[in-house]
Amino acid sequence: MSQWKRIQQLEIRHLEHVDYLYDDNFPMDIRQGLASWIEAQDWESASNDETVATVMFNNLLSQMEKVRTQEQNFLQRHNMKIIHQQLQVKYSSNPALMARVISSCLKEERRILDSACLQEQGPLEKSLQNSVALERQKNMDNRVAVIRGSVQLMDQAVKFIEDMQDDFDFRYKTLQSRDATERNSDLMKQEVTRLQEMLNRLDYKRKEILSKMDVVVKEIDDVVTSQLYPELQDWRRRQQIAAIGGPQLTGLEQLQNWFTLMVQSLFQIKRQLDKLGELVLKVTYESDPIPLQKPQMEERVKFLLYHLIKSSFVVEKQPCMPTHPQKPLIIKTGVQFTTKVRLLVKLPEVDYQLKVKTTFDKDLPPGRVSRQFFILTNNTKVMDIEDFSDGCLSVEFRHLQLKEKKYINGTKGTEGLLSVTEELHSLSFEACFTVQGLTIDLETCSLPLVVISNVSQLPGGWASVMWYNLLTNEPKNLCFFANPPRANWSQLSEVLSWQFCAQATRGLDKQQLTMLGEKLLGQHVSCSDYQVSWSRFSKENILGKPFSFWMWLDSILELIKKHLLPVWSENYIMGFVSKETERTLLKAKEPGTFLLRFSESHLGGITFTWVDRGDNGEVKFNSVEPYTKNRLSALPFADIIRDYKVISDGVVPENPLKFLYPDIPKDEAFGRLYNSQPSKAYPYIPSTLIPISEMRSSSSVNSTPTPVRSPEPPMTPGAFDLLNEHLCFDDIDTMTSPYSE
């Protein structure tokens, strides 16, 4: 079943989250009409390769045109034509952006599907997706709309005052031009009385408009302080969570709309105050409210404008190496990385080009001894207006690169007590511009970065990124790992599941997370609030093993991504299950029933265990030596399961694997994943690699799992025939495997 069909079968509460994914950047009509084709493409790779992205973009347009011509409904044909034109305008100059948008949507769909499979969302995801937040945003929309309406009405009021003053000014000047002999006439007295009434009314209207302005400015101040800034902080927090594999980050366009409307309203009030100032130059009087109140109100408006615009300068895309798009905030020296900043307001024309400068480690904590770096490439670019951002300014740095500083004596910077992957850095962005006489200094910074010099440091670096962004919302706590806080297992387990969802398409279920908790915490896993230390998670070795918990788990993730993804995606790998639980599950099953689990003793290994019965009916368990990346590079795992053979006590080799736990026939489960085909290279005889294991004979039968050794690499049928013909099984028993249990 396609991913899109599975999405359509979800409950309404999940479909609401799907609805948020699709807008003009990637309309749902296209997702619906081209569902199978879209899911068959590698959008992740295309997003990092401009040439591939261009080809896929053109293919997408061709597929859309094909669907449009076959559509019978006139309205649907019309809509498809409009969407076709919009996508051409939006992405023809940057097809890689389209690939990133589609890849992100598909990834988030998988996360939603995975979340729906679980009984309930984790605590982090619940906190990010609740009805209170939606109600808060609706309330914000309403308040902003009221403010905009009030400002528009004040525009009309200022125009009315201007017209009233022009009428007064005309009558006053007309009266002034009369002869002195006429000034004591009754007609003149009536005119003076009328002018006084007009002046009184003008004074009332001036006081009234200033009072309304005061109310609106106070309302803007309250909305900004009590709602807009908290919404911005909430978005920043959600950006942190999205960076470590959590729900896709949304809401930037909504924030941009609120910021823009607030800034536009304040600029409009500023122009209204300027207009009132012009009116005072023509007509003023004793106790005129405008000269008394205008200066103070102008200062308040400028203050709000300054801080609003300054706060709207955000890092839209955190620093990330294109080679590792799912692990942002880790930078390797000498490798290019990208980042993007945006100003969340649509400004009036600025006085000059808005240049943004990047600086690395601008504000290191005092007294910190650490490595030092500088940006090797051009660190200044001009902000530009994006076509699809409704006039907002942004700039993307695509070719930044770090180099480590060296001292005069040729040695590198001295590291402190922290390891390389615990040492945090930051990338700062600065700009300055003037708009309508208001000079604004912009400054923002990335989330803390980990800088590595070797890819072997990547797992440790990612552990640091996860730990930081899980446990703090501080944007620049570079001393975090001097005394790292503990994490609740309930939250940490959710983040670990996100890693599998983001990098391997499917997250972990409750049973798998329980096993992981038992491995990390022992019996404490039943308590969801159990505190896990940073050292126990990432630095201390697992008892009796030469590696830490995180190194073990990360090696499994890498194994899935590179060699087991089809099998993992189908939910055929039980994965995280102890040997004791494994025996309990298999004990009552048919002989030949097997399950797949990850090795607890090897880094990045997968094994399968099957149940058998001896002649006396006693249960036997057999576990094959773990397959690692080296062995899986020679033969796909599904083909290993299909062709696996066991040599045992002179018996003709046979495949002992019959049913995938609990009772799925092996070929029914893995049939469509078999992908190695016999060679068709004429005139050679076709050959197939066959994995063969040697079963050690045993004098007694018990329920302890029997290790089964596999030669490396797997044999071809011809090699096996020769082996079977010329060697007796006693000879085979004396052979050793290069792999140990």
XYZ file of C-alpha atoms in Angstrom:
741
model
C 0.000 0.000 0.000
C 1.367 3.419 -0.951
C 2.271 5.928 1.722
C -0.421 8.325 0.495
C -3.133 5.655 0.745
C -2.029 4.875 4.285
C -2.193 8.594 5.085
C -5.797 8.781 3.846
C -6.825 6.032 6.243
C -5.696 7.944 9.324
C -8.010 9.461 11.884
C -9.074 13.084 11.444
C -6.757 14.304 14.233
C -3.779 12.992 12.255
C -5.114 14.264 8.929
C -5.249 17.769 10.389
C -1.468 17.640 10.792
C -1.127 16.394 7.206
C -3.190 19.351 6.049
C -0.645 21.762 7.540
C 2.089 20.317 5.283
C 0.593 21.368 1.979
C 0.271 24.893 0.654
C 1.250 26.798 -2.482
C 4.845 25.582 -2.132
C 3.635 22.013 -2.750
C -0.142 21.759 -3.359
C -1.993 18.688 -2.141
C -3.550 18.303 -5.614
C -0.119 17.293 -6.924
C 0.508 14.953 -3.995
C -2.827 13.273 -4.697
C -2.531 13.097 -8.480
C 1.066 11.870 -8.623
C 1.222 9.910 -5.366
C 2.935 6.752 -6.657
C 5.368 8.598 -8.909
C 6.341 11.070 -6.189
C 7.032 8.300 -3.660
C 9.216 6.435 -6.173
C 11.684 9.348 -6.545
C 14.738 10.072 -4.391
C 13.982 13.687 -3.449
C 16.551 13.702 -0.641
C 19.410 13.130 -3.085
C 17.968 15.621 -5.554
C 17.860 18.335 -2.907
C 21.652 18.185 -2.706
C 22.367 17.912 -6.440
C 21.296 20.776 -8.707
C 21.591 18.684 -11.883
C 19.459 15.826 -10.554
C 16.962 18.330 -9.117
C 16.583 19.996 -12.524
C 15.876 16.658 -14.213
C 13.345 15.677 -11.561
C 11.668 19.094 -11.714
C 11.185 18.749 -15.468
C 9.928 15.195 -14.983
C 7.436 16.453 -12.394
C 6.102 19.042 -14.832
C 5.805 16.370 -17.519
C 3.930 14.061 -15.158
C 1.588 16.906 -14.208
C 0.877 17.659 -17.867
C 0.185 13.993 -18.517
C -2.293 13.808 -15.620
C -3.915 17.078 -16.703
C -4.586 15.868 -20.242
C -6.170 12.680 -18.903
C -8.375 14.505 -16.390
C -12.077 14.516 -17.357
C -13.194 17.192 -14.905
C -12.851 20.667 -16.460
C -12.313 22.414 -13.102
C -9.572 19.963 -12.112
C -7.848 20.477 -15.472
C -7.964 24.217 -14.927
C -6.537 23.943 -11.408
C -3.718 21.685 -12.603
C -2.833 24.197 -15.296
C -2.630 27.033 -12.757
C -0.512 24.932 -10.378
C 1.764 23.953 -13.286
C 2.385 27.629 -14.049
C 2.932 28.531 -10.382
C 5.513 25.790 -9.886
C 7.382 26.877 -13.009
C 7.615 30.451 -11.726
C 8.557 29.372 -8.211
C 11.137 26.651 -8.835
C 12.527 26.944 -12.364
C 15.506 28.945 -11.081
C 15.994 26.770 -7.959
C 14.735 23.195 -8.527
C 16.729 21.932 -5.522
C 14.395 23.964 -3.292
C 11.428 22.080 -4.731
C 13.178 18.785 -4.005
C 13.776 19.884 -0.397
C 10.121 20.873 0.028
C 8.825 17.540 -1.311
C 11.410 15.527 0.636
C 10.412 17.340 3.827
C 6.702 16.654 3.246
C 7.275 12.940 2.607
C 9.470 12.681 5.680
C 6.840 14.350 7.846
C 4.135 12.070 6.415
C 6.192 9.079 7.528
C 6.583 10.603 10.970
C 2.801 11.138 11.216
C 2.159 7.550 10.109
C 4.644 6.313 12.664
C 3.048 8.431 15.368
C -0.391 7.072 14.458
C 0.884 3.512 14.904
C 1.820 4.241 18.494
C -0.885 4.311 21.155
C -0.054 7.873 22.086
C 2.319 10.690 21.233
C 5.375 11.316 23.348
C 5.478 14.201 25.832
C 7.581 16.434 23.584
C 5.345 16.045 20.574
C 2.231 16.533 22.685
C 3.611 19.812 23.959
C 4.210 21.008 20.396
C 0.868 19.969 18.939
C -1.955 20.868 21.285
C -5.290 22.595 20.924
C -4.237 25.387 23.292
C -1.592 26.515 20.802
C -4.137 26.570 17.973
C -6.563 28.621 20.051
C -3.751 30.991 20.976
C -2.927 31.534 17.323
C -6.580 32.184 16.455
C -6.730 34.766 19.224
C -3.574 36.374 17.841
C -5.111 36.540 14.369
C -8.189 38.258 15.762
C -6.215 40.852 17.737
C -3.989 41.652 14.782
C -7.045 42.076 12.555
C -8.615 44.488 15.079
C -5.394 46.519 15.218
C -5.201 46.746 11.442
C -8.810 47.869 11.297
C -8.225 50.517 13.971
C -5.170 51.883 12.160
C -7.128 52.157 8.923
C -9.884 54.061 10.724
C -7.259 56.404 12.185
C -6.069 57.138 8.651
C -9.586 58.304 7.830
C -9.738 60.311 11.064
C -6.460 62.124 10.262
C -7.770 62.904 6.779
C -10.979 64.247 8.321
C -8.972 66.470 10.713
C -6.891 67.712 7.782
C -10.033 68.634 5.838
C -11.543 70.293 8.922
C -8.361 72.276 9.517
C -8.178 73.366 5.866
C -11.719 74.679 6.167
C -10.860 76.486 9.411
C -7.656 77.881 7.913
C -9.472 79.192 4.860
C -12.188 80.866 6.928
C -9.615 82.315 9.353
C -7.484 83.783 6.574
C -10.564 85.137 4.869
C -11.573 86.856 8.093
C -8.062 88.243 8.502
C -8.195 89.755 5.032
C -11.301 91.838 5.834
C -10.996 95.585 6.406
C -10.560 96.714 10.001
C -13.768 98.749 9.713
C -15.785 95.569 9.178
C -14.422 93.642 12.150
C -16.885 95.045 14.667
C -19.941 94.279 12.589
C -22.475 91.699 13.732
C -21.635 89.541 10.709
C -18.004 89.502 11.693
C -18.838 88.629 15.271
C -20.925 85.695 14.043
C -17.980 84.541 11.900
C -15.584 84.762 14.856
C -18.002 82.700 16.946
C -18.208 80.131 14.158
C -14.392 79.983 13.944
C -14.143 79.485 17.715
C -16.600 76.605 17.495
C -14.584 75.105 14.644
C -11.379 75.486 16.656
C -13.000 73.843 19.670
C -14.134 70.956 17.481
C -10.676 70.726 15.890
C -9.113 70.607 19.343
C -11.529 67.851 20.349
C -10.695 65.822 17.219
C -6.969 66.252 17.769
C -7.288 65.024 21.336
C -9.537 62.189 20.169
C -7.113 60.925 17.481
C -4.166 61.115 19.872
C -6.155 59.176 22.448
C -7.023 56.507 19.863
C -3.383 56.319 18.796
C -2.368 55.863 22.401
C -4.854 53.015 22.812
C -3.703 51.293 19.590
C -0.005 51.686 20.405
C -0.610 50.200 23.853
C -2.533 47.325 22.237
C 0.325 46.698 19.808
C 2.784 46.754 22.682
C 0.672 44.256 24.623
C 0.176 41.937 21.615
C 3.890 41.999 20.823
C 4.979 41.445 24.423
C 2.373 38.930 25.546
C 1.802 36.973 22.325
C 4.085 37.717 19.378
C 7.403 37.355 21.208
C 6.243 34.155 22.983
C 5.130 32.796 19.578
C 8.591 33.575 18.233
C 10.166 31.777 21.181
C 7.840 28.848 20.600
C 8.913 28.720 16.942
C 12.575 28.773 17.976
C 11.922 25.889 20.361
C 10.138 23.933 17.644
C 13.101 24.625 15.357
C 15.358 23.009 17.957
C 13.105 19.968 18.168
C 12.841 19.692 14.361
C 16.639 19.846 14.127
C 16.944 16.629 16.156
C 14.353 14.718 14.142
C 11.102 15.961 15.711
C 7.959 17.181 13.942
C 8.519 19.260 10.854
C 8.958 22.950 11.553
C 5.992 25.054 10.447
C 4.623 28.457 11.346
C 7.323 30.749 9.963
C 4.945 32.186 7.362
C 2.380 32.870 10.087
C 5.010 34.612 12.204
C 6.117 36.586 9.170
C 2.546 37.705 8.587
C 2.115 38.860 12.202
C 5.457 40.678 12.290
C 4.765 42.381 8.970
C 1.272 43.525 9.969
C 2.512 44.884 13.299
C 5.408 46.741 11.655
C 3.167 48.082 8.901
C 0.710 49.311 11.513
C 3.450 51.110 13.438
C 4.883 52.702 10.289
C 1.357 53.820 9.402
C 0.942 55.389 12.857
C 4.344 57.031 12.425
C 3.145 58.597 9.161
C -0.048 59.718 10.872
C 2.013 61.417 13.576
C 4.159 63.056 10.894
C 0.966 64.340 9.268
C -0.262 65.744 12.562
C 3.077 67.495 12.905
C 2.541 69.119 9.505
C -0.919 70.284 10.571
C 0.549 71.985 13.638
C 2.796 74.080 11.382
C -0.340 75.515 9.768
C -2.644 75.825 12.775
C -1.738 75.740 16.436
C -3.070 77.335 19.574
C -2.635 77.437 23.311
C -2.845 73.966 24.908
C -2.616 72.318 21.480
C -2.401 68.538 22.352
C -0.234 67.597 19.362
C 3.012 69.371 20.430
C 2.448 68.113 23.972
C 1.823 64.414 23.196
C 3.396 63.762 19.787
C 7.106 63.576 20.828
C 6.487 60.986 23.528
C 4.248 58.910 21.276
C 6.801 59.041 18.442
C 9.459 57.687 20.774
C 7.216 54.800 21.795
C 6.456 53.974 18.160
C 10.158 54.117 17.201
C 11.054 51.934 20.195
C 8.501 49.300 19.193
C 9.571 49.428 15.553
C 13.241 49.081 16.412
C 12.778 46.058 18.649
C 10.161 44.415 16.433
C 12.373 44.576 13.346
C 15.430 43.557 15.348
C 13.570 40.539 16.759
C 12.374 39.531 13.296
C 15.920 38.699 12.173
C 16.033 34.893 12.493
C 18.069 31.923 11.326
C 15.592 30.199 9.058
C 17.909 27.294 8.197
C 20.448 26.264 10.801
C 24.018 25.536 9.602
C 24.168 22.132 7.928
C 26.535 20.207 5.687
C 24.771 19.134 2.449
C 26.477 15.757 2.838
C 24.584 15.171 6.104
C 21.207 16.946 5.739
C 19.639 14.978 8.604
C 22.348 16.006 11.064
C 22.424 19.813 11.165
C 24.558 21.852 13.566
C 27.614 19.662 12.967
C 30.347 21.256 10.849
C 33.465 19.501 9.613
C 36.520 21.638 8.941
C 37.242 21.962 5.237
C 33.710 20.925 4.229
C 31.221 23.449 2.873
C 28.053 24.082 4.833
C 24.926 26.160 4.248
C 22.749 28.386 6.385
C 19.987 30.931 5.798
C 18.706 34.006 7.636
C 15.472 35.888 7.092
C 13.905 39.169 8.119
C 10.286 38.417 9.005
C 8.950 41.778 7.862
C 8.134 43.325 4.530
C 9.871 46.681 4.826
C 9.459 49.921 2.888
C 12.422 50.671 0.653
C 15.708 50.677 2.572
C 18.330 53.328 1.901
C 20.925 50.900 0.564
C 21.701 47.208 0.024
C 21.288 45.243 3.221
C 24.545 43.314 3.682
C 24.742 40.464 6.176
C 28.092 39.510 7.688
C 28.795 36.176 9.360
C 31.254 35.778 12.235
C 32.350 32.556 13.910
C 32.641 32.408 17.705
C 32.116 36.137 18.116
C 31.286 35.927 21.828
C 33.121 33.031 23.414
C 32.604 32.691 27.184
C 35.397 34.399 29.146
C 38.227 32.147 30.224
C 37.259 29.321 27.880
C 40.212 27.490 26.341
C 39.216 25.822 23.092
C 40.043 25.387 19.461
C 39.628 28.490 17.339
C 38.303 28.710 13.789
C 37.778 31.266 11.075
C 35.548 31.349 8.007
C 37.692 30.543 4.989
C 35.241 31.671 2.295
C 33.390 34.945 1.644
C 31.419 35.770 4.779
C 29.300 38.695 3.491
C 26.228 38.591 1.240
C 23.387 40.936 0.319
C 19.837 40.118 1.383
C 17.366 39.759 -1.449
C 13.593 39.475 -1.812
C 12.371 35.923 -2.333
C 9.687 35.522 -4.981
C 7.492 33.327 -2.786
C 8.033 35.130 0.529
C 5.663 38.042 -0.111
C 8.447 40.583 -0.265
C 10.483 39.538 2.773
C 14.262 39.734 2.727
C 16.492 36.683 3.143
C 19.948 35.472 2.283
C 21.354 31.956 2.025
C 25.048 31.287 2.531
C 25.710 28.138 0.514
C 29.489 27.865 0.489
C 30.751 28.664 3.970
C 33.786 26.733 5.139
C 35.733 26.595 8.414
C 39.449 26.331 8.975
C 41.137 25.826 12.318
C 43.559 28.507 13.449
C 47.160 27.619 14.165
C 49.464 29.367 16.556
C 52.822 30.816 15.593
C 54.649 27.741 16.853
C 52.571 25.602 14.521
C 50.437 23.890 17.156
C 46.655 23.970 17.171
C 44.514 25.540 19.830
C 44.612 23.758 23.156
C 41.486 21.857 24.077
C 40.059 22.193 27.552
C 38.567 19.502 29.727
C 35.712 18.944 27.260
C 35.992 16.559 24.346
C 35.884 17.893 20.788
C 32.222 16.898 20.425
C 31.264 18.596 23.721
C 32.864 21.885 22.727
C 30.127 24.230 21.476
C 30.530 27.114 19.017
C 28.246 29.665 17.370
C 27.819 31.438 14.058
C 26.698 35.080 14.319
C 24.975 37.240 11.685
C 25.056 41.047 11.662
C 23.548 43.776 9.472
C 22.699 47.467 9.720
C 20.291 49.559 7.662
C 18.134 52.666 7.752
C 14.442 52.725 6.952
C 12.304 55.878 7.086
C 14.932 57.639 9.154
C 15.196 54.769 11.642
C 18.628 53.085 11.876
C 18.464 49.470 13.007
C 21.303 47.129 13.992
C 20.395 43.512 13.327
C 22.052 40.596 15.065
C 21.184 36.945 15.503
C 23.062 33.692 15.910
C 22.749 30.024 15.098
C 22.045 27.339 17.637
C 25.272 26.001 19.209
C 27.440 24.080 16.749
C 29.781 21.140 17.094
C 32.916 21.341 14.947
C 34.637 18.086 13.988
C 37.771 17.366 12.002
C 37.053 13.709 11.198
C 33.860 11.882 10.227
C 34.535 9.373 13.008
C 33.542 12.181 15.408
C 30.122 12.524 13.769
C 28.215 10.126 16.101
C 29.585 11.858 19.209
C 28.818 15.255 17.721
C 25.234 14.264 16.975
C 24.785 12.981 20.526
C 25.824 16.431 21.775
C 23.428 18.190 19.385
C 20.540 15.986 20.529
C 21.297 16.401 24.232
C 21.596 20.179 24.025
C 18.457 20.802 21.987
C 16.412 18.340 24.016
C 17.227 19.870 27.380
C 17.520 23.635 26.927
C 15.937 26.417 24.896
C 18.821 28.792 25.523
C 20.114 29.932 22.122
C 23.727 30.422 23.120
C 24.741 28.424 26.201
C 28.201 27.463 24.968
C 29.215 26.164 28.418
C 26.354 23.659 28.504
C 28.561 20.557 28.680
C 30.640 21.885 31.555
C 27.788 20.569 33.694
C 25.207 18.884 31.432
C 21.770 18.262 32.981
C 20.109 14.857 33.096
C 17.304 13.830 30.744
C 14.015 12.138 31.575
C 13.835 8.742 29.909
C 10.319 9.528 28.618
C 11.684 12.461 26.601
C 14.965 10.829 25.618
C 13.220 7.708 24.321
C 10.971 9.890 22.172
C 13.998 11.599 20.633
C 15.639 8.222 19.961
C 12.507 7.088 18.153
C 12.662 10.266 16.060
C 16.166 9.294 14.914
C 14.837 6.090 13.418
C 11.849 7.856 11.908
C 13.946 10.631 10.347
C 16.853 8.519 9.163
C 15.261 5.110 8.616
C 11.616 6.022 7.736
C 10.064 4.227 10.745
C 10.272 5.012 14.431
C 10.368 2.647 17.392
C 7.333 1.144 19.093
C 6.810 0.873 22.829
C 8.246 -2.634 23.083
C 11.437 -1.627 21.299
C 11.824 1.468 23.448
C 11.277 -0.619 26.571
C 14.115 -2.941 25.562
C 16.382 0.052 24.905
C 15.480 1.460 28.298
C 16.341 -1.836 29.972
C 19.674 -1.910 28.188
C 20.496 1.643 29.263
C 18.861 1.779 32.689
C 18.295 -1.783 33.821
C 15.034 -2.238 35.747
C 14.484 1.523 36.113
C 12.870 1.754 32.692
C 9.405 1.226 34.166
C 9.712 4.715 35.608
C 9.326 7.157 32.713
C 10.784 9.982 34.774
C 14.023 8.168 35.483
C 16.924 10.571 35.019
C 19.618 9.597 32.507
C 23.020 11.222 32.788
C 24.939 12.495 29.767
C 27.889 10.324 30.671
C 25.814 7.158 30.866
C 24.169 7.877 27.528
C 27.201 8.819 25.473
C 30.518 8.367 27.283
C 30.485 5.323 29.568
C 30.835 1.887 28.018
C 27.977 -0.594 28.365
C 28.815 -3.136 31.055
C 31.110 -5.742 29.563
C 31.293 -4.028 26.158
C 33.947 -1.773 24.603
C 31.421 0.820 23.413
C 28.824 3.224 24.799
C 25.058 2.957 24.507
C 24.870 5.725 21.915
C 27.715 4.339 19.788
C 25.900 0.987 19.728
C 22.570 2.560 18.774
C 24.072 4.876 16.161
C 25.855 1.948 14.495
C 22.483 0.222 14.162
C 20.989 3.324 12.574
C 23.813 3.399 10.032
C 23.333 -0.305 9.293
C 19.610 0.214 8.657
C 20.135 3.245 6.416
C 22.754 1.584 4.234
C 21.784 -2.094 4.186
C 18.452 -2.877 5.870
C 16.091 -0.070 4.905
C 13.596 -2.148 2.815
C 13.316 -4.825 5.506
C 13.111 -2.273 8.334
C 10.470 -0.206 6.511
C 8.226 -3.269 6.239
C 8.439 -3.711 10.042
C 10.010 -7.165 9.649
C 12.887 -6.486 12.043
C 11.909 -6.877 15.682
C 15.311 -5.388 16.330
C 15.558 -4.569 19.997
C 14.786 -7.689 21.918
C 16.874 -9.467 24.526
C 17.958 -13.079 24.118
C 15.710 -14.093 27.019
C 12.646 -12.472 25.438
C 13.619 -13.978 22.102
C 13.484 -17.504 23.542
C 10.144 -16.804 25.212
C 8.621 -15.603 21.941
C 9.914 -18.481 19.814
C 9.485 -21.350 22.255
C 5.901 -22.242 21.347
C 6.219 -21.570 17.628
C 6.495 -23.949 14.692
C 9.996 -25.234 13.891
C 11.663 -22.872 11.445
C 10.030 -19.772 12.910
C 12.624 -17.021 13.144
C 12.924 -13.395 14.159
C 15.410 -10.672 13.335
C 17.181 -8.693 16.028
C 20.198 -6.442 16.354
C 23.314 -7.810 17.946
C 24.003 -6.708 21.515
C 27.669 -7.695 21.329
C 28.650 -6.203 17.957
C 28.577 -2.632 16.698
C 26.211 -2.502 13.742
C 25.258 -6.170 13.521
C 21.999 -8.009 12.820
C 21.275 -11.654 13.474
C 18.376 -14.056 13.172
C 17.383 -16.819 15.551
C 15.141 -19.738 14.643
C 13.468 -22.388 16.739
C 13.869 -26.124 16.105
C 13.017 -29.334 17.907
C 15.194 -32.330 18.522
C 14.183 -35.974 18.057
C 13.075 -36.088 21.679
C 10.877 -33.016 21.217
C 13.069 -30.648 23.163
C 13.228 -27.048 21.935
C 16.457 -25.795 20.354
C 17.339 -22.209 19.455
C 19.902 -21.365 16.812
C 21.362 -17.889 16.304
C 23.457 -17.019 13.288
C 26.616 -15.021 13.735
C 25.740 -11.305 13.305
C 25.894 -9.826 9.830
C 27.747 -6.516 9.701
C 28.096 -3.889 6.977
C 31.026 -5.698 5.359
C 29.040 -8.869 4.845
C 25.817 -7.105 3.887
C 27.697 -5.181 1.194
C 28.235 -8.512 -0.586
C 24.607 -9.661 -0.523
C 21.251 -7.988 0.306
C 19.788 -9.143 3.590
C 16.510 -10.351 2.060
C 18.503 -12.564 -0.338
C 20.512 -13.925 2.583
C 17.280 -15.014 4.249
C 16.021 -16.565 1.006
C 19.191 -18.519 0.202
C 20.503 -19.267 3.682
C 21.688 -22.883 4.145
C 22.967 -24.889 7.105
C 25.434 -27.782 6.981
C 24.853 -30.066 9.956
C 26.151 -33.566 10.727
C 26.259 -34.737 7.131
C 22.673 -33.760 6.381
C 21.994 -32.241 2.950
C 22.212 -28.452 3.305
C 18.814 -26.879 3.771
C 17.277 -23.530 4.639
C 15.975 -23.749 8.213
C 14.095 -20.434 7.953
C 10.396 -21.109 7.296
C 8.230 -18.500 9.056
C 8.939 -14.929 10.073
C 7.690 -14.410 13.622
C 4.892 -14.815 14.509
C 3.748 -17.016 11.584
C 4.323 -15.286 8.239
C 5.669 -17.601 5.495
C 9.185 -16.442 4.652
C 8.594 -15.882 0.933
C 5.321 -14.099 1.601
C 7.110 -11.636 3.847
C 10.308 -11.104 1.859
C 9.296 -12.119 -1.658
C 9.058 -8.659 -3.132
C 12.335 -7.645 -1.476
C 14.389 -10.338 -3.198
C 16.451 -8.406 -5.684
C 19.566 -10.343 -6.712
C 19.146 -11.926 -10.124
C 21.232 -14.616 -11.838
C 23.868 -13.231 -14.182
C 22.777 -12.966 -17.835
C 26.256 -12.367 -19.190
C 26.481 -14.777 -22.139
C 28.158 -17.286 -22.472
C 28.864 -17.664 -18.730
C 26.919 -20.054 -16.543
C 24.689 -18.030 -14.164
C 25.863 -17.989 -10.557
C 24.286 -16.928 -7.285
C 25.890 -16.162 -3.947
C 24.545 -18.475 -1.241
C 25.115 -17.852 2.492
C 26.042 -21.119 4.213
C 26.546 -21.793 7.919
C 28.204 -24.694 9.693
C 26.223 -26.137 12.591
C 28.461 -27.591 15.327
C 27.382 -31.029 16.418
C 26.420 -31.411 20.040
C 26.112 -34.480 22.237
C 23.186 -33.065 24.162
C 20.245 -30.859 23.286
C 19.097 -27.954 25.418
C 17.280 -24.686 25.075
C 20.405 -22.516 24.986
C 20.827 -20.696 21.663
C 23.392 -22.421 19.462
C 25.754 -20.083 17.632
C 25.876 -20.793 13.921
C 28.941 -19.699 12.021
C 28.884 -18.349 8.491
C 31.846 -18.293 6.101
C 32.804 -14.962 4.612
C 31.999 -14.171 1.886
C 28.958 -16.359 0.935
C 29.641 -19.238 -1.476
C 28.449 -19.648 -5.037
C 26.582 -22.925 -5.837
C 29.635 -24.171 -7.753
C 31.954 -23.558 -4.844
C 29.556 -25.285 -2.513
C 29.365 -28.377 -4.780
C 33.153 -28.634 -4.814
C 33.256 -28.266 -1.056
C 30.595 -30.919 -0.616
C 32.371 -33.311 -2.972
C 35.939 -33.099 -1.720
C 35.583 -32.399 2.004
C 33.964 -34.538 4.649
C 31.961 -32.863 7.391
C 34.631 -33.722 9.956
C 36.990 -31.545 7.928
C 34.453 -28.762 7.890
C 34.136 -28.965 11.684
C 37.804 -28.119 11.999
C 37.478 -24.953 9.926
C 37.311 -21.673 11.805
C 35.471 -18.472 11.090
C 37.133 -15.070 11.135
C 34.199 -13.845 13.218
C 33.749 -14.525 16.882
C 30.509 -14.632 18.833
